PDB file of C-alpha atoms in Angstrom:
ATOM      1  CA  MET A  15     -17.709  23.167  18.078  1.00  0.00           C
ATOM      2  CA  GLN A  16     -14.428  22.629  19.543  1.00  0.00           C
ATOM      3  CA  SER A  17     -13.225  19.053  20.145  1.00  0.00           C
ATOM      4  CA  PRO A  18     -12.593  17.988  23.639  1.00  0.00           C
ATOM      5  CA  PRO A  19      -8.913  17.782  24.512  1.00  0.00           C
ATOM      6  CA  ASP A  20      -8.939  14.154  25.070  1.00  0.00           C
ATOM      7  CA  GLY A  21     -10.033  13.202  21.950  1.00  0.00           C
ATOM      8  CA  PHE A  22     -13.374  11.534  22.885  1.00  0.00           C
ATOM      9  CA  GLU A  23     -16.402  13.093  21.451  1.00  0.00           C
ATOM     10  CA  PRO A  24     -19.113  13.663  23.992  1.00  0.00           C
ATOM     11  CA  VAL A  25     -22.383  11.376  23.577  1.00  0.00           C
ATOM     12  CA  VAL A  26     -25.403  13.218  21.589  1.00  0.00           C
ATOM     13  CA  THR A  27     -27.763  13.497  24.219  1.00  0.00           C
ATOM     14  CA  HIS A  28     -31.094  14.608  22.051  1.00  0.00           C
ATOM     15  CA  MET A  29     -31.881  10.661  21.012  1.00  0.00           C
ATOM     16  CA  THR A  30     -33.224   7.978  23.289  1.00  0.00           C
ATOM     17  CA  GLU A  31     -30.634   5.315  23.942  1.00  0.00           C
ATOM     18  CA  THR A  32     -32.236   1.852  24.720  1.00  0.00           C
ATOM     19  CA  VAL A  33     -29.230  -0.168  24.368  1.00  0.00           C
ATOM     20  CA  GLY A  34     -27.123  -1.088  27.945  1.00  0.00           C
ATOM     21  CA  ALA A  35     -23.275  -0.554  27.772  1.00  0.00           C
ATOM     22  CA  ALA A  36     -22.638  -3.793  30.028  1.00  0.00           C
ATOM     23  CA  PRO A  37     -24.114  -6.061  27.363  1.00  0.00           C
ATOM     24  CA  LEU A  38     -21.892  -4.734  24.483  1.00  0.00           C
ATOM     25  CA  VAL A  39     -18.900  -4.509  26.549  1.00  0.00           C
ATOM     26  CA  VAL A  40     -19.280  -8.222  27.052  1.00  0.00           C
ATOM     27  CA  VAL A  41     -20.272  -9.000  23.424  1.00  0.00           C
ATOM     28  CA  ALA A  42     -17.106  -7.337  22.367  1.00  0.00           C
ATOM     29  CA  TYR A  43     -14.783  -9.168  24.909  1.00  0.00           C
ATOM     30  CA  GLY A  44     -16.564 -12.532  24.310  1.00  0.00           C
ATOM     31  CA  ILE A  45     -16.227 -12.162  20.177  1.00  0.00           C
ATOM     32  CA  ILE A  46     -12.456 -11.202  20.810  1.00  0.00           C
ATOM     33  CA  TRP A  47     -11.786 -14.147  23.096  1.00  0.00           C
ATOM     34  CA  ALA A  48     -14.197 -16.804  20.702  1.00  0.00           C
ATOM     35  CA  ALA A  49     -12.160 -15.250  17.459  1.00  0.00           C
ATOM     36  CA  VAL A  50      -8.548 -16.141  19.109  1.00  0.00           C
ATOM     37  CA  LEU A  51      -9.960 -19.527  20.315  1.00  0.00           C
ATOM     38  CA  LEU A  52     -11.496 -20.308  16.891  1.00  0.00           C
ATOM     39  CA  TYR A  53      -8.369 -19.316  15.188  1.00  0.00           C
ATOM     40  CA  LEU A  54      -6.362 -21.394  17.579  1.00  0.00           C
ATOM     41  CA  TRP A  55      -8.565 -24.660  16.675  1.00  0.00           C
ATOM     42  CA  ILE A  56      -8.326 -23.943  12.930  1.00  0.00           C
ATOM     43  CA  LEU A  57      -4.587 -24.098  13.209  1.00  0.00           C
ATOM     44  CA  HIS A  58      -4.624 -27.065  15.454  1.00  0.00           C
ATOM     45  CA  ARG A  59      -6.812 -28.836  12.537  1.00  0.00           C
ATOM     46  CA  ARG A  60      -4.488 -27.569   9.734  1.00  0.00           C
ATOM     47  CA  GLN A  61      -1.343 -28.987  11.985  1.00  0.00           C
ATOM     48  CA  ALA A  62      -3.417 -32.479  12.268  1.00  0.00           C
ATOM     49  CA  ARG A  63      -3.775 -32.324   8.583  1.00  0.00           C
ATOM     50  CA  LEU A  64      -0.182 -31.708   7.807  1.00  0.00           C
ATOM     51  CA  ARG A  65       0.908 -34.328   9.999  1.00  0.00           C
ATOM     52  CA  THR A  66      -1.420 -37.025   8.102  1.00  0.00           C
ATOM     53  CA  GLU A  67       0.108 -35.733   4.995  1.00  0.00           C
ATOM     54  CA  ILE A  68       3.715 -36.317   6.366  1.00  0.00           C
ATOM     55  CA  ASP A  69       2.662 -39.993   7.335  1.00  0.00           C
ATOM     56  CA  ASP A  70       1.369 -40.384   3.604  1.00  0.00           C
ATOM     57  CA  LEU A  71       4.525 -39.036   2.473  1.00  0.00           C
ATOM     58  CA  SER A  72       6.769 -41.289   4.729  1.00  0.00           C
ATOM     59  CA  ARG A  73       4.799 -44.255   3.517  1.00  0.00           C
ATOM     60  CA  ARG A  74       5.163 -43.271   0.019  1.00  0.00           C
ATOM     61  CA  LEU A  75       9.174 -42.828   0.376  1.00  0.00           C
ATOM     62  CA  ALA A  76       9.012 -46.238   2.064  1.00  0.00           C
ATOM     63  CA  GLU A  77       7.292 -47.845  -0.497  1.00  0.00           C
ATOM     64  CA  LYS A  78       9.515 -46.155  -3.382  1.00  0.00           C
ATOM     65  CA  PRO A  79      12.148 -48.659  -4.537  1.00  0.00           C
ATOM     66  CA  ARG A  80      15.806 -47.238  -3.734  1.00  0.00           C
ATOM     67  CA  ALA A  81      17.968 -46.361  -6.895  1.00  0.00           C
TER      68      ALA A  81
ATOM     69  CA  MET B   9      11.156 -18.984  17.472  1.00  0.00           C
ATOM     70  CA  SER B  10      12.722 -21.403  20.285  1.00  0.00           C
ATOM     71  CA  GLN B  11      10.331 -23.453  22.538  1.00  0.00           C
ATOM     72  CA  LYS B  12      11.658 -21.689  25.483  1.00  0.00           C
ATOM     73  CA  THR B  13      10.708 -18.268  24.284  1.00  0.00           C
ATOM     74  CA  PHE B  14       7.329 -19.105  23.179  1.00  0.00           C
ATOM     75  CA  SER B  15       6.650 -20.773  26.352  1.00  0.00           C
ATOM     76  CA  ILE B  16       7.642 -17.576  28.034  1.00  0.00           C
ATOM     77  CA  GLY B  17       5.755 -15.572  25.649  1.00  0.00           C
ATOM     78  CA  THR B  18       2.478 -17.893  26.300  1.00  0.00           C
ATOM     79  CA  LEU B  19       3.198 -17.015  30.086  1.00  0.00           C
ATOM     80  CA  LEU B  20       3.323 -13.458  29.811  1.00  0.00           C
ATOM     81  CA  ALA B  21       0.477 -13.234  27.469  1.00  0.00           C
ATOM     82  CA  ALA B  22      -1.825 -15.140  29.776  1.00  0.00           C
ATOM     83  CA  LEU B  23      -0.678 -13.185  32.624  1.00  0.00           C
ATOM     84  CA  GLY B  24      -1.260 -10.114  30.773  1.00  0.00           C
ATOM     85  CA  MET B  25      -4.668 -11.402  29.502  1.00  0.00           C
ATOM     86  CA  LEU B  26      -5.588 -12.219  33.374  1.00  0.00           C
ATOM     87  CA  ALA B  27      -4.546  -8.584  34.463  1.00  0.00           C
ATOM     88  CA  ALA B  28      -5.970  -6.607  31.849  1.00  0.00           C
ATOM     89  CA  PRO B  29      -9.809  -7.303  32.545  1.00  0.00           C
ATOM     90  CA  MET B  30      -9.135  -6.655  36.361  1.00  0.00           C
ATOM     91  CA  LEU B  31      -7.397  -3.538  35.842  1.00  0.00           C
ATOM     92  CA  ILE B  32     -10.003  -2.326  32.879  1.00  0.00           C
ATOM     93  CA  PHE B  33     -13.155  -3.137  35.123  1.00  0.00           C
ATOM     94  CA  LEU B  34     -11.686  -2.557  38.615  1.00  0.00           C
ATOM     95  CA  SER B  35      -9.169   0.170  38.127  1.00  0.00           C
ATOM     96  CA  ALA B  36      -9.561   2.147  35.429  1.00  0.00           C
ATOM     97  CA  PRO B  37     -12.180   5.002  35.561  1.00  0.00           C
ATOM     98  CA  VAL B  38     -15.310   5.281  33.915  1.00  0.00           C
ATOM     99  CA  GLU B  39     -14.991   7.917  31.016  1.00  0.00           C
ATOM    100  CA  ARG B  40     -17.013  10.631  31.585  1.00  0.00           C
ATOM    101  CA  GLU B  41     -18.378  11.684  28.134  1.00  0.00           C
ATOM    102  CA  MET B  42     -18.932   8.008  26.715  1.00  0.00           C
ATOM    103  CA  GLY B  43     -19.504   5.942  30.141  1.00  0.00           C
ATOM    104  CA  PHE B  44     -19.232   2.229  30.536  1.00  0.00           C
ATOM    105  CA  VAL B  45     -19.141   1.369  26.982  1.00  0.00           C
ATOM    106  CA  GLN B  46     -16.034   2.968  26.466  1.00  0.00           C
ATOM    107  CA  LYS B  47     -13.980  -0.183  28.230  1.00  0.00           C
ATOM    108  CA  ILE B  48     -14.170  -1.869  24.512  1.00  0.00           C
ATOM    109  CA  PHE B  49     -11.316   0.958  23.493  1.00  0.00           C
ATOM    110  CA  TYR B  50      -8.674  -1.231  25.687  1.00  0.00           C
ATOM    111  CA  PHE B  51      -9.286  -4.137  23.525  1.00  0.00           C
ATOM    112  CA  HIS B  52      -9.987  -2.313  20.308  1.00  0.00           C
ATOM    113  CA  VAL B  53      -7.217   0.048  19.923  1.00  0.00           C
ATOM    114  CA  PRO B  54      -4.453  -2.955  20.595  1.00  0.00           C
ATOM    115  CA  CYS B  55      -6.517  -5.135  17.799  1.00  0.00           C
ATOM    116  CA  ALA B  56      -6.216  -2.001  15.502  1.00  0.00           C
ATOM    117  CA  TRP B  57      -2.709  -1.777  16.204  1.00  0.00           C
ATOM    118  CA  LEU B  58      -2.124  -5.360  15.465  1.00  0.00           C
ATOM    119  CA  MET B  59      -3.944  -4.893  12.146  1.00  0.00           C
ATOM    120  CA  PHE B  60      -1.603  -2.385  10.890  1.00  0.00           C
ATOM    121  CA  LEU B  61       1.599  -4.248  12.558  1.00  0.00           C
ATOM    122  CA  PHE B  62       0.494  -7.178  10.459  1.00  0.00           C
ATOM    123  CA  THR B  63      -0.249  -5.350   7.091  1.00  0.00           C
ATOM    124  CA  PHE B  64       3.481  -4.053   7.134  1.00  0.00           C
ATOM    125  CA  VAL B  65       4.748  -7.279   8.134  1.00  0.00           C
ATOM    126  CA  CYS B  66       2.646  -8.922   5.364  1.00  0.00           C
ATOM    127  CA  ALA B  67       3.651  -5.917   2.886  1.00  0.00           C
ATOM    128  CA  ALA B  68       7.512  -6.266   3.652  1.00  0.00           C
ATOM    129  CA  GLY B  69       7.322 -10.066   3.264  1.00  0.00           C
ATOM    130  CA  SER B  70       5.456  -9.468  -0.256  1.00  0.00           C
ATOM    131  CA  LEU B  71       8.123  -7.003  -1.299  1.00  0.00           C
ATOM    132  CA  ALA B  72      10.861  -9.638  -0.633  1.00  0.00           C
ATOM    133  CA  PHE B  73       8.906 -12.054  -2.459  1.00  0.00           C
ATOM    134  CA  LEU B  74       8.290  -9.592  -5.400  1.00  0.00           C
ATOM    135  CA  VAL B  75      11.592  -8.380  -5.644  1.00  0.00           C
ATOM    136  CA  LYS B  76      13.823 -11.304  -4.692  1.00  0.00           C
ATOM    137  CA  SER B  77      11.519 -14.181  -5.018  1.00  0.00           C
ATOM    138  CA  SER B  78      12.134 -14.839  -1.665  1.00  0.00           C
ATOM    139  CA  ARG B  79      10.409 -17.915  -0.594  1.00  0.00           C
ATOM    140  CA  ARG B  80      11.039 -17.185   3.389  1.00  0.00           C
ATOM    141  CA  GLY B  81       9.343 -13.738   2.592  1.00  0.00           C
ATOM    142  CA  ASP B  82       6.293 -15.350   1.081  1.00  0.00           C
ATOM    143  CA  GLN B  83       5.764 -17.566   3.920  1.00  0.00           C
ATOM    144  CA  VAL B  84       6.028 -14.363   6.347  1.00  0.00           C
ATOM    145  CA  ALA B  85       3.508 -12.717   4.013  1.00  0.00           C
ATOM    146  CA  ALA B  86       0.875 -15.555   4.090  1.00  0.00           C
ATOM    147  CA  ALA B  87       0.937 -15.589   8.064  1.00  0.00           C
ATOM    148  CA  ALA B  88       0.956 -12.036   8.693  1.00  0.00           C
ATOM    149  CA  GLY B  89      -1.945 -11.434   5.929  1.00  0.00           C
ATOM    150  CA  GLU B  90      -4.390 -14.001   7.705  1.00  0.00           C
ATOM    151  CA  LEU B  91      -3.617 -12.157  10.894  1.00  0.00           C
ATOM    152  CA  VAL B  92      -4.814  -8.957   9.209  1.00  0.00           C
ATOM    153  CA  VAL B  93      -7.892 -10.397   8.499  1.00  0.00           C
ATOM    154  CA  LEU B  94      -8.086 -11.698  12.244  1.00  0.00           C
ATOM    155  CA  PHE B  95      -7.581  -8.503  13.821  1.00  0.00           C
ATOM    156  CA  GLY B  96      -9.077  -6.546  11.295  1.00  0.00           C
ATOM    157  CA  LEU B  97     -12.459  -8.743  11.771  1.00  0.00           C
ATOM    158  CA  LEU B  98     -12.385  -7.916  15.640  1.00  0.00           C
ATOM    159  CA  VAL B  99     -11.707  -4.082  14.869  1.00  0.00           C
ATOM    160  CA  LEU B 100     -14.746  -4.076  12.360  1.00  0.00           C
ATOM    161  CA  LEU B 101     -16.963  -5.931  15.087  1.00  0.00           C
ATOM    162  CA  THR B 102     -15.890  -4.436  18.239  1.00  0.00           C
ATOM    163  CA  GLY B 103     -15.862  -1.026  16.743  1.00  0.00           C
ATOM    164  CA  PRO B 104     -19.830  -1.009  15.995  1.00  0.00           C
ATOM    165  CA  LEU B 105     -20.462  -2.205  19.746  1.00  0.00           C
ATOM    166  CA  TRP B 106     -18.886   0.959  21.039  1.00  0.00           C
ATOM    167  CA  ALA B 107     -20.733   2.995  18.138  1.00  0.00           C
ATOM    168  CA  ARG B 108     -24.214   2.071  19.072  1.00  0.00           C
ATOM    169  CA  LYS B 109     -24.007   3.262  22.514  1.00  0.00           C
ATOM    170  CA  ALA B 110     -21.581   6.137  21.732  1.00  0.00           C
ATOM    171  CA  TRP B 111     -23.008   7.466  18.699  1.00  0.00           C
ATOM    172  CA  GLY B 112     -26.378   5.754  18.425  1.00  0.00           C
ATOM    173  CA  ARG B 113     -25.769   3.920  15.342  1.00  0.00           C
ATOM    174  CA  TRP B 114     -23.934   0.533  14.567  1.00  0.00           C
ATOM    175  CA  TRP B 115     -21.858   2.066  11.592  1.00  0.00           C
ATOM    176  CA  VAL B 116     -21.139   5.449   9.998  1.00  0.00           C
ATOM    177  CA  TRP B 117     -19.699   5.852   6.640  1.00  0.00           C
ATOM    178  CA  ASP B 118     -17.044   8.091   7.799  1.00  0.00           C
ATOM    179  CA  VAL B 119     -13.328   8.110   6.239  1.00  0.00           C
ATOM    180  CA  ARG B 120     -11.752   5.988   9.483  1.00  0.00           C
ATOM    181  CA  LEU B 121     -14.587   3.109   9.259  1.00  0.00           C
ATOM    182  CA  THR B 122     -14.694   2.969   5.542  1.00  0.00           C
ATOM    183  CA  SER B 123     -10.929   2.962   4.891  1.00  0.00           C
ATOM    184  CA  SER B 124     -10.412   0.170   7.688  1.00  0.00           C
ATOM    185  CA  LEU B 125     -13.018  -1.846   6.080  1.00  0.00           C
ATOM    186  CA  MET B 126     -11.632  -1.483   2.753  1.00  0.00           C
ATOM    187  CA  LEU B 127      -8.005  -2.537   4.291  1.00  0.00           C
ATOM    188  CA  TRP B 128      -9.891  -5.706   5.446  1.00  0.00           C
ATOM    189  CA  MET B 129     -11.328  -6.622   2.359  1.00  0.00           C
ATOM    190  CA  ILE B 130      -8.103  -6.066   0.448  1.00  0.00           C
ATOM    191  CA  PHE B 131      -6.350  -8.730   2.637  1.00  0.00           C
ATOM    192  CA  VAL B 132      -9.567 -11.025   2.128  1.00  0.00           C
ATOM    193  CA  ALA B 133      -9.111 -10.500  -1.256  1.00  0.00           C
ATOM    194  CA  TYR B 134      -5.262 -11.207  -0.628  1.00  0.00           C
ATOM    195  CA  LEU B 135      -6.201 -14.818   1.145  1.00  0.00           C
ATOM    196  CA  LEU B 136      -8.478 -15.605  -1.651  1.00  0.00           C
ATOM    197  CA  ALA B 137      -5.926 -14.930  -4.237  1.00  0.00           C
ATOM    198  CA  ARG B 138      -3.421 -16.956  -2.552  1.00  0.00           C
ATOM    199  CA  GLN B 139      -6.088 -19.866  -1.557  1.00  0.00           C
ATOM    200  CA  TYR B 140      -7.624 -20.254  -4.896  1.00  0.00           C
ATOM    201  CA  GLY B 141      -5.472 -18.390  -7.560  1.00  0.00           C
ATOM    202  CA  GLY B 142      -2.855 -21.058  -7.920  1.00  0.00           C
ATOM    203  CA  PRO B 143       0.868 -20.699  -7.976  1.00  0.00           C
ATOM    204  CA  ALA B 144       0.772 -17.515 -10.319  1.00  0.00           C
ATOM    205  CA  ALA B 145      -1.822 -15.626  -8.362  1.00  0.00           C
ATOM    206  CA  ARG B 146       0.876 -15.379  -5.446  1.00  0.00           C
ATOM    207  CA  ARG B 147       2.400 -12.583  -7.196  1.00  0.00           C
ATOM    208  CA  LEU B 148      -0.924 -10.656  -7.443  1.00  0.00           C
ATOM    209  CA  ALA B 149      -1.641 -11.224  -4.133  1.00  0.00           C
ATOM    210  CA  ALA B 150       1.841  -9.799  -2.940  1.00  0.00           C
ATOM    211  CA  GLY B 151       0.951  -6.601  -5.045  1.00  0.00           C
ATOM    212  CA  LEU B 152      -2.259  -6.437  -3.062  1.00  0.00           C
ATOM    213  CA  ALA B 153      -0.361  -6.630   0.203  1.00  0.00           C
ATOM    214  CA  VAL B 154       1.591  -3.853  -0.705  1.00  0.00           C
ATOM    215  CA  PHE B 155      -1.119  -1.746  -1.979  1.00  0.00           C
ATOM    216  CA  GLY B 156      -2.912  -2.514   1.432  1.00  0.00           C
ATOM    217  CA  ALA B 157       0.084  -1.044   3.428  1.00  0.00           C
ATOM    218  CA  ALA B 158       0.123   2.066   1.400  1.00  0.00           C
ATOM    219  CA  GLU B 159      -3.544   2.539   3.026  1.00  0.00           C
ATOM    220  CA  VAL B 160      -2.328   2.502   6.439  1.00  0.00           C
ATOM    221  CA  PRO B 161      -1.048   5.822   7.037  1.00  0.00           C
ATOM    222  CA  LEU B 162      -4.185   7.145   5.444  1.00  0.00           C
ATOM    223  CA  ILE B 163      -6.333   5.122   7.614  1.00  0.00           C
ATOM    224  CA  TYR B 164      -4.322   6.750  10.800  1.00  0.00           C
ATOM    225  CA  VAL B 165      -4.437  10.189   9.765  1.00  0.00           C
ATOM    226  CA  SER B 166      -7.750  10.351   8.380  1.00  0.00           C
ATOM    227  CA  VAL B 167      -9.531  11.453  11.893  1.00  0.00           C
ATOM    228  CA  ASN B 168      -7.140  14.144  12.122  1.00  0.00           C
ATOM    229  CA  ILE B 169      -7.721  15.758   8.278  1.00  0.00           C
ATOM    230  CA  TRP B 170     -11.486  14.800   7.846  1.00  0.00           C
ATOM    231  CA  ARG B 171     -14.638  15.624   9.866  1.00  0.00           C
ATOM    232  CA  THR B 172     -15.497  12.222  11.971  1.00  0.00           C
ATOM    233  CA  ILE B 173     -16.925  11.550  15.201  1.00  0.00           C
ATOM    234  CA  HIS B 174     -14.369   8.694  15.538  1.00  0.00           C
ATOM    235  CA  PRO B 175     -11.951   9.510  18.620  1.00  0.00           C
ATOM    236  CA  LYS B 176      -8.770  11.238  17.175  1.00  0.00           C
ATOM    237  CA  THR B 177      -4.943  10.003  17.150  1.00  0.00           C
ATOM    238  CA  GLU B 178      -4.421  11.769  20.332  1.00  0.00           C
ATOM    239  CA  VAL B 179      -6.874   9.858  22.410  1.00  0.00           C
ATOM    240  CA  VAL B 180      -4.156   7.618  23.841  1.00  0.00           C
ATOM    241  CA  ARG B 181      -1.503  10.116  24.148  1.00  0.00           C
ATOM    242  CA  THR B 182      -4.043  12.505  26.256  1.00  0.00           C
ATOM    243  CA  LEU B 183      -5.656   9.155  28.150  1.00  0.00           C
ATOM    244  CA  ASP B 184      -6.637  10.046  31.730  1.00  0.00           C
ATOM    245  CA  PRO B 185      -3.504   8.665  33.932  1.00  0.00           C
ATOM    246  CA  GLY B 186      -5.893   6.585  35.555  1.00  0.00           C
ATOM    247  CA  MET B 187      -6.888   4.691  32.171  1.00  0.00           C
ATOM    248  CA  ARG B 188      -3.038   4.202  31.452  1.00  0.00           C
ATOM    249  CA  PRO B 189      -1.805   1.215  33.454  1.00  0.00           C
ATOM    250  CA  ALA B 190      -5.099  -0.795  31.951  1.00  0.00           C
ATOM    251  CA  PHE B 191      -4.428   0.375  28.461  1.00  0.00           C
ATOM    252  CA  TRP B 192      -0.903  -0.446  28.364  1.00  0.00           C
ATOM    253  CA  THR B 193      -1.418  -3.892  30.046  1.00  0.00           C
ATOM    254  CA  SER B 194      -3.829  -4.624  27.449  1.00  0.00           C
ATOM    255  CA  PHE B 195      -2.059  -3.181  24.895  1.00  0.00           C
ATOM    256  CA  ALA B 196       0.997  -5.637  25.501  1.00  0.00           C
ATOM    257  CA  ALA B 197      -1.057  -8.603  26.194  1.00  0.00           C
ATOM    258  CA  ILE B 198      -2.916  -8.414  23.018  1.00  0.00           C
ATOM    259  CA  THR B 199       0.481  -7.780  21.066  1.00  0.00           C
ATOM    260  CA  MET B 200       2.077 -10.664  22.767  1.00  0.00           C
ATOM    261  CA  LEU B 201      -0.756 -12.837  21.738  1.00  0.00           C
ATOM    262  CA  GLY B 202      -0.721 -11.551  18.316  1.00  0.00           C
ATOM    263  CA  LEU B 203       2.945 -12.389  18.449  1.00  0.00           C
ATOM    264  CA  LEU B 204       2.394 -15.791  19.355  1.00  0.00           C
ATOM    265  CA  LEU B 205      -0.188 -16.472  16.886  1.00  0.00           C
ATOM    266  CA  PHE B 206       1.967 -15.211  14.480  1.00  0.00           C
ATOM    267  CA  ALA B 207       4.567 -17.487  15.125  1.00  0.00           C
ATOM    268  CA  LEU B 208       2.282 -20.567  15.264  1.00  0.00           C
ATOM    269  CA  ARG B 209       1.034 -19.615  11.756  1.00  0.00           C
ATOM    270  CA  LEU B 210       4.552 -19.010  10.431  1.00  0.00           C
ATOM    271  CA  ALA B 211       5.777 -22.213  12.048  1.00  0.00           C
ATOM    272  CA  LEU B 212       2.513 -24.080   9.969  1.00  0.00           C
ATOM    273  CA  GLU B 213       3.304 -22.216   6.785  1.00  0.00           C
ATOM    274  CA  ARG B 214       6.904 -23.512   6.865  1.00  0.00           C
ATOM    275  CA  ALA B 215       5.976 -26.780   7.555  1.00  0.00           C
ATOM    276  CA  ARG B 216       3.381 -26.916   4.743  1.00  0.00           C
ATOM    277  CA  SER B 217       6.014 -25.382   2.339  1.00  0.00           C
ATOM    278  CA  ASP B 218       8.391 -28.139   3.055  1.00  0.00           C
ATOM    279  CA  VAL B 219       5.718 -30.807   2.612  1.00  0.00           C
ATOM    280  CA  GLU B 220       4.974 -29.595  -0.776  1.00  0.00           C
ATOM    281  CA  ASP B 221       8.563 -29.897  -1.454  1.00  0.00           C
ATOM    282  CA  LEU B 222       8.884 -33.455  -0.349  1.00  0.00           C
ATOM    283  CA  TYR B 223       5.540 -34.305  -2.412  1.00  0.00           C
ATOM    284  CA  LEU B 224       7.394 -33.004  -5.658  1.00  0.00           C
ATOM    285  CA  ALA B 225      10.488 -35.000  -4.612  1.00  0.00           C
ATOM    286  CA  THR B 226       8.676 -37.886  -4.327  1.00  0.00           C
ATOM    287  CA  GLU B 227       7.035 -37.307  -7.689  1.00  0.00           C
ATOM    288  CA  ASP B 228      10.471 -37.008  -9.477  1.00  0.00           C
TER     289      ASP B 228
END
């Protein structure tokens, strides 16, 4: 069978499809937004941890006797 | 990346991310073979493109680290490697949602899907090696990244070589003219978003690297 020119394959019609398209599309977009926001939150947490480390480092350097 | 460039990029990404859904749902026609579920395509393909792009960035940084012991290369690779896993995960999650409606199954073990999963797993291994393998494992991780990048051309052309029901590579080139504004807006917006995430992650990696140096300096 020849593929359609636009590259999309036709939907197989002999099976009974029960899943609606709209919920799948909404879930797909929701996953994308949730993943990006979660990743931004993770980056923010790491940045905060780094800031704590820098503060700790500054304190150590301040306490260190000068040579 | 300067603060000004970052701000302009953020503004462009935000505008693009607002415009894209409007074009996708209000302007682009419903695809005649697959129906409404094909709308996933507008976000699925840009995520796949970013997965490939960051794979190459990670491999380039890793090569610089392996060949020249470039610290900057290692930092670039670490940032890009994480984004390969992020965008790869989005490809692997949105694809089955599309497949469930279009093919009647969440997953098929065809060459495009399987090789994409393998690429994602290689980069999960890359991150795990970096995180838990100690300093010596960074070179092993760099090797993994180069190995992963070699898989990308195979994944891309796989749909044209092997028999599969996954859409072919011509799908973007032969897209219905009515779908093009939605697709390219979405593509540009997600690419901009990816580049911004990369800039943020790279800045964090550099700062972390500097802090490690300072710790060593204080212990001397």
